Amino acid sequence: VNAGVLDTAAYMKLWGDTPPTFVEGPMCTIRVRVGELIDGKDLWWQLNDSQVGVKVAQSVADCVLPFIKRMRSRQDMVQWLTDTQVVKKRYPLPIINLAILQNFLGKSLEACALLTEVEKKAVGAWRIRAADVAERLGCAK
């Protein structure tokens, strides 16, 4: 089970376009798998378990819906990305989203510094994406 929250303005800064009408998990500004919310590990259910439907529904009710409810503001999203140590994990997409959200919250120096680091360490399309976002956010070179 995947969950996510999309900040439309953040999406536009990230991709330079408006989001589609139907948003899938990978497009979200903040995304998580239910297992991360339960115990920090990935979670898969056995399809031959007669209680799988109940277990999935209960996990969504107990973990996913409260998570989505907590992500009501950009500050909440920044806090989540910080608490989950996205910078340390080094996957560029959540780091770029963190930079965009920081910029929206008036922390442009921190945002631009994050994007500079992504540009230095990432390869290929992520390096280009970080540079494009830095330009859209007005980061000086």
Short mmCIF file of C-alpha atoms in Angstrom, two decimals:
data_model
loop_
_atom_site.label_atom_id
_atom_site.label_comp_id
_atom_site.label_asym_id
_atom_site.label_seq_id
_atom_site.Cartn_x
_atom_site.Cartn_y
_atom_site.Cartn_z
CA VAL A 1 0.00 0.00 0.00
CA ASN A 2 1.41 3.36 -1.08
CA ALA A 3 0.23 6.77 0.06
CA GLY A 4 1.13 10.27 -0.99
CA VAL A 5 0.28 13.94 -0.80
CA LEU A 6 0.69 16.29 -3.74
CA ASP A 7 1.47 19.98 -3.37
CA THR A 8 0.40 21.35 -6.75
CA ALA A 9 2.79 24.32 -6.66
CA ALA A 10 5.70 22.07 -5.69
CA TYR A 11 4.85 19.73 -8.58
CA MET A 12 4.92 22.69 -10.97
CA LYS A 13 8.34 23.80 -9.71
CA LEU A 14 9.64 20.25 -9.97
CA TRP A 15 8.37 19.34 -13.42
CA GLY A 16 7.65 22.77 -14.97
CA ASP A 17 4.08 21.78 -15.75
CA THR A 18 0.70 21.37 -14.09
CA PRO A 19 -0.04 17.97 -12.55
CA PRO A 20 -2.34 15.57 -14.36
CA THR A 21 -5.95 15.21 -13.28
CA PHE A 22 -5.25 11.77 -11.83
CA VAL A 23 -2.13 11.71 -9.66
CA GLU A 24 -0.24 8.49 -9.02
CA GLY A 25 2.00 7.88 -6.00
CA PRO A 26 5.34 8.55 -7.69
CA MET A 27 4.13 12.05 -8.65
CA CYS A 28 3.41 13.03 -5.04
CA THR A 29 5.47 15.53 -3.09
CA ILE A 30 5.42 13.25 -0.07
CA ARG A 31 5.07 9.51 -0.44
CA VAL A 32 5.31 6.54 1.84
CA ARG A 33 4.61 2.84 1.97
CA VAL A 34 2.37 1.57 4.76
CA GLY A 35 5.12 -0.59 6.26
CA GLU A 36 7.27 2.50 6.79
CA LEU A 37 4.48 3.94 8.90
CA ILE A 38 3.98 0.74 10.89
CA ASP A 39 7.54 -0.26 11.76
CA GLY A 40 9.91 1.37 9.29
CA LYS A 41 10.09 -1.73 7.08
CA ASP A 42 8.42 -2.70 3.83
CA LEU A 43 5.28 -4.76 4.27
CA TRP A 44 3.74 -7.36 1.99
CA TRP A 45 0.67 -9.43 2.72
CA GLN A 46 0.13 -13.06 1.75
CA LEU A 47 -2.71 -13.24 -0.74
CA ASN A 48 -3.69 -16.69 0.51
CA ASP A 49 -4.31 -15.27 4.01
CA SER A 50 -8.08 -15.23 4.52
CA GLN A 51 -7.74 -12.09 6.65
CA VAL A 52 -5.66 -10.08 4.15
CA GLY A 53 -8.52 -7.72 3.27
CA VAL A 54 -9.17 -6.96 6.92
CA LYS A 55 -5.44 -6.45 7.60
CA VAL A 56 -4.99 -4.08 4.67
CA ALA A 57 -8.09 -2.08 5.55
CA GLN A 58 -7.01 -1.85 9.19
CA SER A 59 -3.50 -0.69 8.21
CA VAL A 60 -4.94 1.99 5.97
CA ALA A 61 -7.32 3.16 8.71
CA ASP A 62 -4.74 3.04 11.49
CA CYS A 63 -1.67 4.36 9.65
CA VAL A 64 -2.24 5.75 6.18
CA LEU A 65 -5.22 8.01 6.84
CA PRO A 66 -3.63 9.60 9.95
CA PHE A 67 -0.42 10.13 7.96
CA ILE A 68 -2.30 11.93 5.20
CA LYS A 69 -4.16 14.00 7.77
CA ARG A 70 -0.82 15.05 9.33
CA MET A 71 0.49 16.33 5.97
CA ARG A 72 -1.78 19.40 5.90
CA SER A 73 0.90 22.05 5.50
CA ARG A 74 4.23 22.55 3.80
CA GLN A 75 5.85 22.78 7.21
CA ASP A 76 4.42 19.34 8.06
CA MET A 77 5.82 17.96 4.80
CA VAL A 78 9.24 19.50 5.46
CA GLN A 79 9.19 18.00 8.95
CA TRP A 80 8.35 14.56 7.55
CA LEU A 81 11.14 14.72 4.95
CA THR A 82 13.58 15.90 7.62
CA ASP A 83 12.51 13.28 10.17
CA THR A 84 12.81 10.50 7.61
CA GLN A 85 16.32 11.71 6.70
CA VAL A 86 15.81 11.93 2.94
CA VAL A 87 19.08 13.81 2.51
CA LYS A 88 21.03 11.01 4.16
CA LYS A 89 19.29 8.40 1.95
CA ARG A 90 20.50 10.31 -1.13
CA TYR A 91 17.61 9.53 -3.49
CA PRO A 92 17.28 12.82 -5.43
CA LEU A 93 13.48 13.15 -5.82
CA PRO A 94 12.52 13.65 -2.15
CA ILE A 95 15.56 15.89 -1.65
CA ILE A 96 14.47 18.10 -4.54
CA ASN A 97 10.94 18.19 -3.11
CA LEU A 98 12.38 19.17 0.27
CA ALA A 99 14.29 22.01 -1.37
CA ILE A 100 11.17 23.25 -3.14
CA LEU A 101 9.14 23.19 0.07
CA GLN A 102 11.91 24.97 1.98
CA ASN A 103 11.97 27.66 -0.68
CA PHE A 104 8.21 28.13 -0.34
CA LEU A 105 8.72 28.57 3.42
CA GLY A 106 11.27 31.34 2.89
CA LYS A 107 14.39 29.22 3.38
CA SER A 108 15.83 29.86 -0.06
CA LEU A 109 19.48 29.57 0.99
CA GLU A 110 18.92 26.09 2.42
CA ALA A 111 16.86 25.12 -0.62
CA CYS A 112 19.50 26.25 -3.08
CA ALA A 113 22.24 24.52 -1.07
CA LEU A 114 20.32 21.23 -1.24
CA LEU A 115 19.86 21.56 -4.98
CA THR A 116 23.56 22.33 -5.43
CA GLU A 117 24.41 19.13 -3.55
CA VAL A 118 22.05 17.11 -5.72
CA GLU A 119 23.62 18.61 -8.83
CA LYS A 120 27.09 17.63 -7.56
CA LYS A 121 26.23 14.08 -6.52
CA ALA A 122 23.45 12.94 -8.85
CA VAL A 123 23.96 11.63 -12.33
CA GLY A 124 22.01 11.91 -15.55
CA ALA A 125 18.44 13.13 -15.48
CA TRP A 126 18.40 13.90 -11.74
CA ARG A 127 21.35 16.28 -12.10
CA ILE A 128 19.53 18.06 -14.92
CA ARG A 129 16.25 18.11 -12.93
CA ALA A 130 18.00 19.65 -9.90
CA ALA A 131 19.52 22.35 -12.11
CA ASP A 132 16.15 23.08 -13.73
CA VAL A 133 14.47 23.39 -10.32
CA ALA A 134 17.29 25.61 -9.03
CA GLU A 135 16.70 27.92 -11.98
CA ARG A 136 12.93 27.97 -11.39
CA LEU A 137 13.53 28.83 -7.73
CA GLY A 138 15.95 31.62 -8.63
CA CYS A 139 19.07 30.06 -7.13
CA ALA A 140 22.16 32.02 -8.16
CA LYS A 141 24.99 30.16 -9.87
#
